[in-house]
Tab-separated table of C-alpha atoms in Angstrom:
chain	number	residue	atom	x	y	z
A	250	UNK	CA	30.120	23.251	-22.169
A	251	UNK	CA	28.362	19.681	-22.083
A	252	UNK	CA	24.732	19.676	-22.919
A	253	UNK	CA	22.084	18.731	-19.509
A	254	UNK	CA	21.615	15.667	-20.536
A	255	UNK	CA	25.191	14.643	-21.237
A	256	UNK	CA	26.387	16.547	-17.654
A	257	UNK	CA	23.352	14.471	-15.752
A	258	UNK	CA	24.081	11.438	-17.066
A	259	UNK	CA	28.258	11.848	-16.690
A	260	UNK	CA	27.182	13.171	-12.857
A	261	UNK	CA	25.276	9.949	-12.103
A	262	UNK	CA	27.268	7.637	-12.897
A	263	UNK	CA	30.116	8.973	-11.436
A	264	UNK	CA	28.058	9.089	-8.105
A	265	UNK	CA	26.761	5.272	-8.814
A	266	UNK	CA	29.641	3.964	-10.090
A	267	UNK	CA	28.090	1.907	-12.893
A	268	UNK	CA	26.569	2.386	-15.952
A	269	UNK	CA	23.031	4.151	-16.186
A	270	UNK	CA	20.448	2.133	-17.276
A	271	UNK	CA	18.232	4.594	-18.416
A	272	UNK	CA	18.016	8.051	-21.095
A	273	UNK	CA	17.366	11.212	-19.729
A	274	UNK	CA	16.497	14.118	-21.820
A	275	UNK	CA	16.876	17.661	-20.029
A	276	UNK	CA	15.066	20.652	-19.851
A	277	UNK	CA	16.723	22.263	-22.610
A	278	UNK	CA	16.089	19.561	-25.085
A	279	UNK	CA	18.898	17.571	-24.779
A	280	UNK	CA	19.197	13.317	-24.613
A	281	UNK	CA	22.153	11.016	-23.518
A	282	UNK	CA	22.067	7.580	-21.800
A	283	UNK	CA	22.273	3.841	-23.888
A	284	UNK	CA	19.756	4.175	-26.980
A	285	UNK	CA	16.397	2.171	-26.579
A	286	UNK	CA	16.002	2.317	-22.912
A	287	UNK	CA	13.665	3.812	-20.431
A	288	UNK	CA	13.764	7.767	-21.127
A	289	UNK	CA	13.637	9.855	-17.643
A	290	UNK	CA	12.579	13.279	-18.331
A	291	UNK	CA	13.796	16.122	-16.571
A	292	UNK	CA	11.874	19.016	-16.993
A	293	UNK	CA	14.025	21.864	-15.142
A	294	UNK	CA	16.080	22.495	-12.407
A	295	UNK	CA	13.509	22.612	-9.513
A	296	UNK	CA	14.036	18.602	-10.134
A	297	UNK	CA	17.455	18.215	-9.401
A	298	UNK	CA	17.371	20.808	-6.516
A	299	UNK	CA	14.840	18.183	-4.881
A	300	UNK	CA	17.239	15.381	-5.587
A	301	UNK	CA	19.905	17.251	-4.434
A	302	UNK	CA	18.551	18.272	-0.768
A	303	UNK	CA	16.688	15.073	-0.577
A	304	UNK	CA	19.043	12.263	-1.720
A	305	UNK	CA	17.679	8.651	-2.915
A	306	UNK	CA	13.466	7.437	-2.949
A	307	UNK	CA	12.387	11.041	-1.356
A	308	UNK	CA	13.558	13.464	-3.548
A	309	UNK	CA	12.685	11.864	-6.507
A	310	UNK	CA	9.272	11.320	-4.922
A	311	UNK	CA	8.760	14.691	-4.510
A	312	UNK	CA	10.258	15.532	-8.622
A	313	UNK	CA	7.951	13.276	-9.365
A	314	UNK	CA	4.396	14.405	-7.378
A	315	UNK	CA	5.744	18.164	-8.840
A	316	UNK	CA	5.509	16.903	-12.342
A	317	UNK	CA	9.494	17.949	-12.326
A	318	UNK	CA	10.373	14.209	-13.238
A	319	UNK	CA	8.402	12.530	-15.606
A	320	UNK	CA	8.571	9.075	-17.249
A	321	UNK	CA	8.628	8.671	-21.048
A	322	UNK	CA	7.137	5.192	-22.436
A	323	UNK	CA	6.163	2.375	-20.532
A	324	UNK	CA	5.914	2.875	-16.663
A	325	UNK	CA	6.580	-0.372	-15.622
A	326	UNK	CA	10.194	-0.920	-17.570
A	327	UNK	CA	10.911	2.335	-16.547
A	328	UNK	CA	10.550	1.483	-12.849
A	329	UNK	CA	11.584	-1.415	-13.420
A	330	UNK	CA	14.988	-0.171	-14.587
A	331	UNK	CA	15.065	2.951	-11.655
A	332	UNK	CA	14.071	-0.064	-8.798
A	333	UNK	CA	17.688	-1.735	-9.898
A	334	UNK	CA	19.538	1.749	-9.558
A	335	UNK	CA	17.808	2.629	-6.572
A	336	UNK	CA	15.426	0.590	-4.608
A	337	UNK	CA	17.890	-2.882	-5.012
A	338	UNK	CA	20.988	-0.772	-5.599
A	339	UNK	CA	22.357	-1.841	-2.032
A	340	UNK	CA	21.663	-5.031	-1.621
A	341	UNK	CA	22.696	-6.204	-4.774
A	342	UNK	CA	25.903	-4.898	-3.441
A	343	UNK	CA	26.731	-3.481	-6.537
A	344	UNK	CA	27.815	0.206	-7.346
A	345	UNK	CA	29.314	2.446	-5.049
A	346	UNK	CA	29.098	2.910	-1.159
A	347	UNK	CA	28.694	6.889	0.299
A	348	UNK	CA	31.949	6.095	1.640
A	349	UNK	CA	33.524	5.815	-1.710
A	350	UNK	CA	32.006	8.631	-2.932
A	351	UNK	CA	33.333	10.759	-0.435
A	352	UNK	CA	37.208	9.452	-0.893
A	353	UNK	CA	36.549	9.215	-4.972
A	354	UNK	CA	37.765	13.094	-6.068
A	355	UNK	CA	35.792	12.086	-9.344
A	356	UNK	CA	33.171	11.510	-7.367
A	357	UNK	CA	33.222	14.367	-5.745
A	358	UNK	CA	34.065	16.350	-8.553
A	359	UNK	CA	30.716	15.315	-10.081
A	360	UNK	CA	29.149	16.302	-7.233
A	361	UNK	CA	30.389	20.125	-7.335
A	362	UNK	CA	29.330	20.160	-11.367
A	363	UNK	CA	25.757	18.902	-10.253
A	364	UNK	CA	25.599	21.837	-7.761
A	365	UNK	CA	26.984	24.493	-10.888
A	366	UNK	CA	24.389	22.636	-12.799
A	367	UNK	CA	21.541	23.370	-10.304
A	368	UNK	CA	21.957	26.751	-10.095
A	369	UNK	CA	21.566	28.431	-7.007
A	370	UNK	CA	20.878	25.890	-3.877
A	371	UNK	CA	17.856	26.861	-2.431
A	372	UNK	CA	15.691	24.044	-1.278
A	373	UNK	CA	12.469	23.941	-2.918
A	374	UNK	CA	9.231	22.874	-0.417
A	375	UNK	CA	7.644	19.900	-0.425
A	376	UNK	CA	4.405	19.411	-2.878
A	377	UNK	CA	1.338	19.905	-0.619
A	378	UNK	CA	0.506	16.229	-1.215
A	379	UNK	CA	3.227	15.264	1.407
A	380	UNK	CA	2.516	14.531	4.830
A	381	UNK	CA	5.778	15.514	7.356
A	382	UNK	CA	7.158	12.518	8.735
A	383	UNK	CA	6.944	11.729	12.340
A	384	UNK	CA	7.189	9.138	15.099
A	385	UNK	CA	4.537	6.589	14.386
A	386	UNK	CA	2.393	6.947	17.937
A	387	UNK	CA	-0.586	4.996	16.633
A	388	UNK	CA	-2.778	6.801	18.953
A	389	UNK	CA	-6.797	6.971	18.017
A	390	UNK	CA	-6.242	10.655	16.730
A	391	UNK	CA	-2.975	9.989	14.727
A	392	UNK	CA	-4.387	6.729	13.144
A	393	UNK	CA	-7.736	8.595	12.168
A	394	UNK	CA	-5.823	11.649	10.877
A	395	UNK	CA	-3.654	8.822	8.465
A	396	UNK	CA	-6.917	7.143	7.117
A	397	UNK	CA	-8.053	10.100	6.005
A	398	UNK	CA	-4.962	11.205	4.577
A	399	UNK	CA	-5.025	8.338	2.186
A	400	UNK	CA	-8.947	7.108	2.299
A	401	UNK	CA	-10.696	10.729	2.047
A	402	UNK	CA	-9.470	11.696	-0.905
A	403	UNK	CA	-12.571	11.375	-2.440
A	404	UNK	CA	-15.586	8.541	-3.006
A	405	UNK	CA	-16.115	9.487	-7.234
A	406	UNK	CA	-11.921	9.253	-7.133
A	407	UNK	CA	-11.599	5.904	-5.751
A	408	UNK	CA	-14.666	4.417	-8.105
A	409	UNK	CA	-12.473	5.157	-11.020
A	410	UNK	CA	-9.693	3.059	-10.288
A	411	UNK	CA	-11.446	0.567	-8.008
A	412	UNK	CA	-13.965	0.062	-10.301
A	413	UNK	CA	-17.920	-1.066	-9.388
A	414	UNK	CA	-16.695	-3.314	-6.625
A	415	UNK	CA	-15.033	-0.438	-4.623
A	416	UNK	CA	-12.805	-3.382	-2.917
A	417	UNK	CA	-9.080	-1.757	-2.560
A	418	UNK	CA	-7.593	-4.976	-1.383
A	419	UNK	CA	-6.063	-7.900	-3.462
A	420	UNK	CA	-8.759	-9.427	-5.983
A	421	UNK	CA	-8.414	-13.648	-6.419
A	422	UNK	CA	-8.356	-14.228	-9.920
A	423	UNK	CA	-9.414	-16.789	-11.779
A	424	UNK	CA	-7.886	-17.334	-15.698
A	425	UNK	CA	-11.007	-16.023	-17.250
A	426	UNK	CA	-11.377	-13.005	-14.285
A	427	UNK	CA	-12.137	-9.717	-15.028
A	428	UNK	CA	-11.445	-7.376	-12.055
A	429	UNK	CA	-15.182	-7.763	-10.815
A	430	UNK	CA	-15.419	-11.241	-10.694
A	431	UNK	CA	-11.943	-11.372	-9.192
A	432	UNK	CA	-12.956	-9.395	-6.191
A	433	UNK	CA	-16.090	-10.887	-5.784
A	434	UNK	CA	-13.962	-13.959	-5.560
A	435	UNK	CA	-11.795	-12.733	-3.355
A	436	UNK	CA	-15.275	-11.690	-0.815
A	437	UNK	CA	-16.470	-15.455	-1.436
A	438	UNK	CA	-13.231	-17.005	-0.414
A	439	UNK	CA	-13.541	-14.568	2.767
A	440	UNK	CA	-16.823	-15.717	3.538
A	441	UNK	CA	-15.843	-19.416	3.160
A	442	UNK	CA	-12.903	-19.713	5.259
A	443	UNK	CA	-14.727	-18.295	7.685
A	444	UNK	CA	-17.691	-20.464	7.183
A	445	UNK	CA	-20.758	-18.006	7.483
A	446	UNK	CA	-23.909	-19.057	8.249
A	447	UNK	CA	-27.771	-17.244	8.174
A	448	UNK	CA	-28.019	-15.914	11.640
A	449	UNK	CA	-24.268	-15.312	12.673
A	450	UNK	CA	-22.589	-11.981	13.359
A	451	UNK	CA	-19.275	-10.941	11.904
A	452	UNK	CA	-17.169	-7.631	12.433
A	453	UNK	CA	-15.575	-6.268	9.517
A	454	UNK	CA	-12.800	-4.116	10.866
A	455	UNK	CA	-11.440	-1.567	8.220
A	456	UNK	CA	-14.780	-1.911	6.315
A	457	UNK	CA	-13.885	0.471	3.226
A	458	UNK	CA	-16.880	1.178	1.153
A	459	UNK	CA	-19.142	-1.849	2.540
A	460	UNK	CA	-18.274	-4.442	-0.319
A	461	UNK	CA	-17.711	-7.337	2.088
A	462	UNK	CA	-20.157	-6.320	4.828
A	463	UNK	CA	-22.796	-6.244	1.552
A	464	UNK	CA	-21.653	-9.708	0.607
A	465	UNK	CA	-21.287	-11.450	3.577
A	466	UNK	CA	-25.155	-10.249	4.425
A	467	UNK	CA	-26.547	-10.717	1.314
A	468	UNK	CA	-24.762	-13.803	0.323
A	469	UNK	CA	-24.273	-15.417	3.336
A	470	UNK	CA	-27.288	-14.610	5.947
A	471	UNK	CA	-25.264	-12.588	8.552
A	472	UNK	CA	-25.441	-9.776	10.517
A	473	UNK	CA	-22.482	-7.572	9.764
A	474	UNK	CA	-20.868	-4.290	11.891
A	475	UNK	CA	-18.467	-2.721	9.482
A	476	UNK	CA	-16.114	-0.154	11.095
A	477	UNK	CA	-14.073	2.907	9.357
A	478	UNK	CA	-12.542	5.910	10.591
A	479	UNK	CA	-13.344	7.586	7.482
A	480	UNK	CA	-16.123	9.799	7.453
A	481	UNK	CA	-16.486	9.082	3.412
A	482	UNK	CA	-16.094	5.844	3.339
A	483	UNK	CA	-18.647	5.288	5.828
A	484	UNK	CA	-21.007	7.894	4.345
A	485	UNK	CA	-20.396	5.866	0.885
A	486	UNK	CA	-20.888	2.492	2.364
A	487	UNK	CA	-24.393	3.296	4.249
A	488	UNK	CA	-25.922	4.604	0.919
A	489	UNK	CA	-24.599	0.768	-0.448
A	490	UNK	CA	-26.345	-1.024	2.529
A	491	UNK	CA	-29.381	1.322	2.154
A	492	UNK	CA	-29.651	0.897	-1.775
A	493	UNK	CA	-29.317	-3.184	-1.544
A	494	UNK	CA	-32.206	-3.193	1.217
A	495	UNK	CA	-29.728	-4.665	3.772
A	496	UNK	CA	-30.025	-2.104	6.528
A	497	UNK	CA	-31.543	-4.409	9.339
A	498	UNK	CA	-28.446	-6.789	8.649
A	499	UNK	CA	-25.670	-4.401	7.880
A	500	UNK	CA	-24.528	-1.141	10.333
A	501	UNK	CA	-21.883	0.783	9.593
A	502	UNK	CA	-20.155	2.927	11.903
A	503	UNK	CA	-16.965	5.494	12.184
A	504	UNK	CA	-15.448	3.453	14.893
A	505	UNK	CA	-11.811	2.430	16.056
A	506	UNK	CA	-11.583	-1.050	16.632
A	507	UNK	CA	-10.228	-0.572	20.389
A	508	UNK	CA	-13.590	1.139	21.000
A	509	UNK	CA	-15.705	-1.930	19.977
A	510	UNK	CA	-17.871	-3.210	23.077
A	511	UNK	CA	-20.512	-5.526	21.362
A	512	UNK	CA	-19.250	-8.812	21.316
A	513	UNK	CA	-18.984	-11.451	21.310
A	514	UNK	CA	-19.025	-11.754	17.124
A	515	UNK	CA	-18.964	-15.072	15.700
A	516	UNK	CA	-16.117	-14.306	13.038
A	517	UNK	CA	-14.381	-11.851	12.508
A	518	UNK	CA	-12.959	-10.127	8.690
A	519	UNK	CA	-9.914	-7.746	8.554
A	520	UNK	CA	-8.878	-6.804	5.055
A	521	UNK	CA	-6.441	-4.855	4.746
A	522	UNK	CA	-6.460	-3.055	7.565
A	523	UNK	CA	-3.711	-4.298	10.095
A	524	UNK	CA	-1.025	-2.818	8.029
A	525	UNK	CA	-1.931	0.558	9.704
A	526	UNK	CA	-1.500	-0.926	13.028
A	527	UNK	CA	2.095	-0.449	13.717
A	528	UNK	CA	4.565	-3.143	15.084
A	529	UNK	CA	4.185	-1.798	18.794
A	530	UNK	CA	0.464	-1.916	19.033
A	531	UNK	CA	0.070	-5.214	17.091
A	532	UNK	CA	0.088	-7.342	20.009
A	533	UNK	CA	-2.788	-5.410	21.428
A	534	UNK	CA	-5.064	-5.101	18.218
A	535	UNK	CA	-4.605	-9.236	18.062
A	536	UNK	CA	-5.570	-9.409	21.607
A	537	UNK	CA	-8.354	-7.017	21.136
A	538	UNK	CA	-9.964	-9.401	18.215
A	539	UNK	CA	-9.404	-12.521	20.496
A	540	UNK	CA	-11.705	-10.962	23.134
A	541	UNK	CA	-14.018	-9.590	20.634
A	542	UNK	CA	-14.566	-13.266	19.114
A	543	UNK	CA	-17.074	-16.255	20.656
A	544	UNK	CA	-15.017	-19.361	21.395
A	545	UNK	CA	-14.713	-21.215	18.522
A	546	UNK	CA	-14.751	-18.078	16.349
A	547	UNK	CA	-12.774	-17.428	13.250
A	548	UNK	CA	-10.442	-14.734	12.050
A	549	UNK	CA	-9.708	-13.680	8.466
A	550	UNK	CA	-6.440	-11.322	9.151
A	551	UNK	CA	-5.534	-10.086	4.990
A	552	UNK	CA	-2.641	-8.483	4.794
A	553	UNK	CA	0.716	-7.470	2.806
A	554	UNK	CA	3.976	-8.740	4.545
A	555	UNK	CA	7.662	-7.670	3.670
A	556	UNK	CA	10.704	-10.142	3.508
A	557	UNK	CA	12.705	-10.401	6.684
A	558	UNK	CA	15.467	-8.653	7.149
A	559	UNK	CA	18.506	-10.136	8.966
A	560	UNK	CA	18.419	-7.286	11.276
A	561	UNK	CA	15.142	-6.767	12.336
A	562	UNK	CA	15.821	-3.280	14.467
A	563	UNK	CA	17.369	-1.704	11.153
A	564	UNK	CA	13.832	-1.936	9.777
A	565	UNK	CA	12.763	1.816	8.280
A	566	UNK	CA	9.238	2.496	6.864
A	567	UNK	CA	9.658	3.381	2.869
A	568	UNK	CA	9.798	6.967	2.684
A	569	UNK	CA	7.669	7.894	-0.283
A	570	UNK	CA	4.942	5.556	0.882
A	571	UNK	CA	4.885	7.183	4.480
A	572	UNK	CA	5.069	10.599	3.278
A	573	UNK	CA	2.538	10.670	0.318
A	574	UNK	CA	0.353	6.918	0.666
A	575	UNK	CA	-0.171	5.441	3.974
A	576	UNK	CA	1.326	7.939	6.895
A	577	UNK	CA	2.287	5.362	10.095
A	578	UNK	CA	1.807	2.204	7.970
A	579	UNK	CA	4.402	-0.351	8.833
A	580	UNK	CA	4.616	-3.950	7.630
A	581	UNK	CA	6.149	-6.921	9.239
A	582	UNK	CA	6.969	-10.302	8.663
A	583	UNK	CA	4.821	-12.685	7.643
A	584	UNK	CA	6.002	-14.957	10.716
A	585	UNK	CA	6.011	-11.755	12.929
A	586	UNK	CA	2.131	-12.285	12.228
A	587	UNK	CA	1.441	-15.004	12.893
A	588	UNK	CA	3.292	-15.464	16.017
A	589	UNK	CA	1.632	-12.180	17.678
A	590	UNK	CA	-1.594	-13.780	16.763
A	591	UNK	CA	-0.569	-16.973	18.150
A	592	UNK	CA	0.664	-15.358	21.604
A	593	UNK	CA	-2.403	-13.311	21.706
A	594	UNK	CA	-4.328	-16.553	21.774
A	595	UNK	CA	-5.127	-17.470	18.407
A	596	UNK	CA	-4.871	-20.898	16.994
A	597	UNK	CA	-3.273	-20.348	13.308
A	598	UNK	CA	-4.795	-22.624	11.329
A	599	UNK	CA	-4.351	-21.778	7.169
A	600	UNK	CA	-1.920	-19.503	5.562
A	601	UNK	CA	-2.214	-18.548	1.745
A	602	UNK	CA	-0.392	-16.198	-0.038
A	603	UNK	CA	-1.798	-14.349	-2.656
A	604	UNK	CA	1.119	-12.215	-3.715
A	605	UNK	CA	0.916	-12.644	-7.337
A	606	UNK	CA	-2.744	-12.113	-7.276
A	607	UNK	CA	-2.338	-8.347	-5.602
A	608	UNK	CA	0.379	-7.562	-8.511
A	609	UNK	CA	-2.213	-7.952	-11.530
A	610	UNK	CA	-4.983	-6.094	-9.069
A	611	UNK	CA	-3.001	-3.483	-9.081
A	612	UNK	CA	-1.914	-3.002	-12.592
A	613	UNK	CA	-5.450	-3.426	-13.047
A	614	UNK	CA	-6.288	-0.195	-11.027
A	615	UNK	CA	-3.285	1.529	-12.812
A	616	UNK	CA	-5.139	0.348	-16.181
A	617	UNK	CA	-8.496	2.291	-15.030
A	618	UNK	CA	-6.326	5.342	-13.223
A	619	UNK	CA	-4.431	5.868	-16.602
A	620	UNK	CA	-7.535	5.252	-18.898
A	621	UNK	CA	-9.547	8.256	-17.555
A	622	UNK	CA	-6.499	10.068	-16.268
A	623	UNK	CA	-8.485	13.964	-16.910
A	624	UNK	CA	-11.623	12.746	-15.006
A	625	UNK	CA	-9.048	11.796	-12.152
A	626	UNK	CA	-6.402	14.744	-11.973
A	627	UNK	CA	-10.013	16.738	-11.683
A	628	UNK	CA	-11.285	14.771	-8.813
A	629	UNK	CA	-8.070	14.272	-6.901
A	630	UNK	CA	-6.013	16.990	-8.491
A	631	UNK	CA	-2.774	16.443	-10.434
A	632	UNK	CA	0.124	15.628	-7.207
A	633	UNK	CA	-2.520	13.204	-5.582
A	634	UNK	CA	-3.107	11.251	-9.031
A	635	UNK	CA	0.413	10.957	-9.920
A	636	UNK	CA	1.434	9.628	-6.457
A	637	UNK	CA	-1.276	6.452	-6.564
A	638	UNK	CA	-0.519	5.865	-10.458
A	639	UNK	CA	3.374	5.522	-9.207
A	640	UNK	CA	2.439	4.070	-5.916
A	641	UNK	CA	0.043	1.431	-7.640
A	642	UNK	CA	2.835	0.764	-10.332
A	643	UNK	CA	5.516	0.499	-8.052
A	644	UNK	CA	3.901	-1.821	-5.751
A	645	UNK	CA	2.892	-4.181	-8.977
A	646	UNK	CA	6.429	-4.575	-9.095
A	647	UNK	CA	7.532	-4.899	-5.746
A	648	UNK	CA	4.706	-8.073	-5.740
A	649	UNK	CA	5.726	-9.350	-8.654
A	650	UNK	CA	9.704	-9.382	-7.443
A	651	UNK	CA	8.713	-11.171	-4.236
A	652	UNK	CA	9.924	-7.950	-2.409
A	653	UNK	CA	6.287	-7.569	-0.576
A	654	UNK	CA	3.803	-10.403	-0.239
A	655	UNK	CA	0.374	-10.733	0.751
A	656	UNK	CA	-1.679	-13.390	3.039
A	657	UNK	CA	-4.841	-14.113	4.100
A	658	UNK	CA	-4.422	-15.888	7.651
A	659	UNK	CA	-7.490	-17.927	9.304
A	660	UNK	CA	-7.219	-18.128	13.256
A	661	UNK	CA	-9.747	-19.299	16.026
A	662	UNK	CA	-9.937	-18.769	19.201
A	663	UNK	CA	-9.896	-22.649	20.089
A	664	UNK	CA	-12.411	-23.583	22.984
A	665	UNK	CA	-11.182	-25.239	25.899
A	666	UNK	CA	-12.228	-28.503	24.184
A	667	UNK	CA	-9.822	-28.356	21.263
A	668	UNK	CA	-12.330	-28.745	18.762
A	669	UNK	CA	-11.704	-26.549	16.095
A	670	UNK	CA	-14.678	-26.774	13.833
A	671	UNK	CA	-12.791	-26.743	10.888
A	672	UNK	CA	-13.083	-29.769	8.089
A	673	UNK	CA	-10.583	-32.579	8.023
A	674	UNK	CA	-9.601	-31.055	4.608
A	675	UNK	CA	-9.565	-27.247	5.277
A	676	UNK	CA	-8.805	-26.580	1.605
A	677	UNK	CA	-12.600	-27.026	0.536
A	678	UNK	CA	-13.126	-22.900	0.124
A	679	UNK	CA	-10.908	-23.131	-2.809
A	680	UNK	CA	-12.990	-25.965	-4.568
């Protein structure tokens, strides 16, 4: 009888019809797979029983928040080497279809030899970490329930991988930036592309932990609403505002966006935050900032974007993200943007992407997660720390691949005049 390793590795690439690209070494000590690369640990059964019941991103997801699947070596070529087999495996159209599977008896042979290998077939649960999977409603209870699935998971947690600035959004580096500077940068650029001035009022929708309400009032003269619809994050960001002496400029409040009634603000800040919308209520939460803005006030709209896909309809929310990071979030074009924003109103004015700037922020935050990696499996426990240092890692990639993207999109809702406001050369916030 084959070693573990030796059976795994035969198994897989029988089901994948190519080569593996990466070692595995099995529970009972066992290695096989090309010398030199990536080494995938398996660490029992349990692992394979999740892969087996849960096919593809899921079940490894889950072998992975158990601690059943670990990574040996660097993270990055690891994933790197796993996103080819799995993530790009399709559209590469490489390897081999389900269909061929089923008709290959090698195939399926393999597949019977995994099952001996497994042991007996019972399904093991989910780690608590996960959240079940559902219809994305995007109601005001199901949208508060998934911010503080992902944004309660502690205040001392999130300081050690944000760092002082407690931004969790794509920094704007510079060079010669270390992560602070980079996300003050990124507040400053904010700031000037909506050109604040003393005396104006801006709404900060998905506020976090106050860092660009604090800026925008103490750099810029404004009067800032923040709203959150977590309870920590707000209870974090108040003690900020109250600590910098900036409570008579800055109020912070556990608030859904559809429930804000005190405009009109003169610009507007989301950063972010719209990727928890969902594609049927996008429409609406554009049309709701429209009405919330004076005329001739500014929107700063921040957020990640996915490629297009030829069939729009076939679209599926990734399935480790919506079951262990962001439950209901959903991302869409990045013309799908801007023409909702457009047809809610908006005049579009500046588009910049800042892709490769959110994949070294995150590797960044995977740098501070892995550097005090005890402190954080004590303040978030040991599933909820491995899911953001794979999450955070994977998404580096995914960035840097120009799979996902990021922008930062200025709109104004244009008076009946036409006059914008804007300079002739609209570029001058990056000078």
């Amino acid at each position: 009888m084959a070693d573990a390793a030796s059976r795994l590795v035969s198994v897989a690439e029988q089901l994948l019809g190519a080569p593996l690209p990466v070692r595995v070494r099995a529970w009972d000590g066992s290695q096989a797979g090309p010398p030199g690369a990536p080494v995938i640990v398996v660490r029992n059964r349990r692992a394979l029983r999740r892969m087996l019941f849960k096919p593809g991103e899921l079940g490894m997801a889950r072998a992975w928040v158990a601690g059943d699947l670990d990574i040996e070596g660097d993270l990055y070529t690891a994933l790197g080497a796993m996103a080819g087999l799995l993530w790009e495996h399709d559209d590469e159209g490489g390897g081999r279809s389900l269909a061929d599977t089923v008709r290959d008896p090698a195939a399926r042979a393999a597949v019977r030899d995994l099952i001996r290998l497994v042991g007996p077939p019972l399904p093991p649960a989910p780690p608590r970490e996960e959240v079940r999977r559902r219809r994305h409603l995007h109601t005001r209870r199901t949208d508060k329930r998934a911010i503080s699935h992902h944004y309660d998971v502690g205040n001392d947690f999130y300081a050690l991988v944000l760092g002082p600035s407690m931004v969790y959004s794509c920094a704007y580096w510079a060079d010669d930036s270390t992560l602070e500077t980079a996300q003050r940068g990124k507040l400053e650029l904010v700031c000037r592309k909506l050109g604040l001035k003393p005396g104006q009022r801006l709404l900060d929708v998905g506020c976090g932990w106050g860092s660009m309400a604090i800026h925008a009032a103490r750099e810029h003269g404004v009067g800032v609403v923040g709203i959150t619809l977590s309870q920590e994050q707000a209870a974090f960001a108040r003690k900020r505002v109250a600590d910098e002496g900036l409570t008579d400029r800055v109020e912070i409040r556990v608030q859904d966006y559809r429930d804000v009634r005190d405009g009109p603000y003169d610009a507007i800040s989301s950063i972010g935050m719209a990727e928890h919308v969902g594609a049927e209520r996008y429409l609406d939460y554009a049309r709701d900032l429209y009405g919330l803005l004076k005329p001739g006030g500014r929107l700063l709209n921040h957020q990640i974007a996915r490629r297009p896909q030829q069939d729009e309809t076939a679209y599926e929310v990734d399935a480790f993200i919506d079951s262990y990071v962001f439950p209901d979030g959903e991302l869409a074009p990045l013309g799908t943007t801007v023409t909702l924003l457009e047809r809610a109103g908006f005049e579009v004015r500046d588009v910049e992407s800042l892709r490769e700037h959110y994949a070294r922020t995150l590797r960044a935050w995977v740098t501070n997660l892995e550097g005090d990696w005890a402190r954080a499996t004590r303040l978030a426990g040991f599933g909820r720390s491995r899911v953001w240092r794979l999450y955070m890692a994977a998404s580096a990639l995914a960035f840097e691949r120009n799979q996902i993207g990021v922008n930062q999109v200025l709109a104004i809702r244009t008076p009946e005049t036409g006059t914008s406001g804007l300079p002739a050369r609209t570029r001058t916030w990056n000078t």
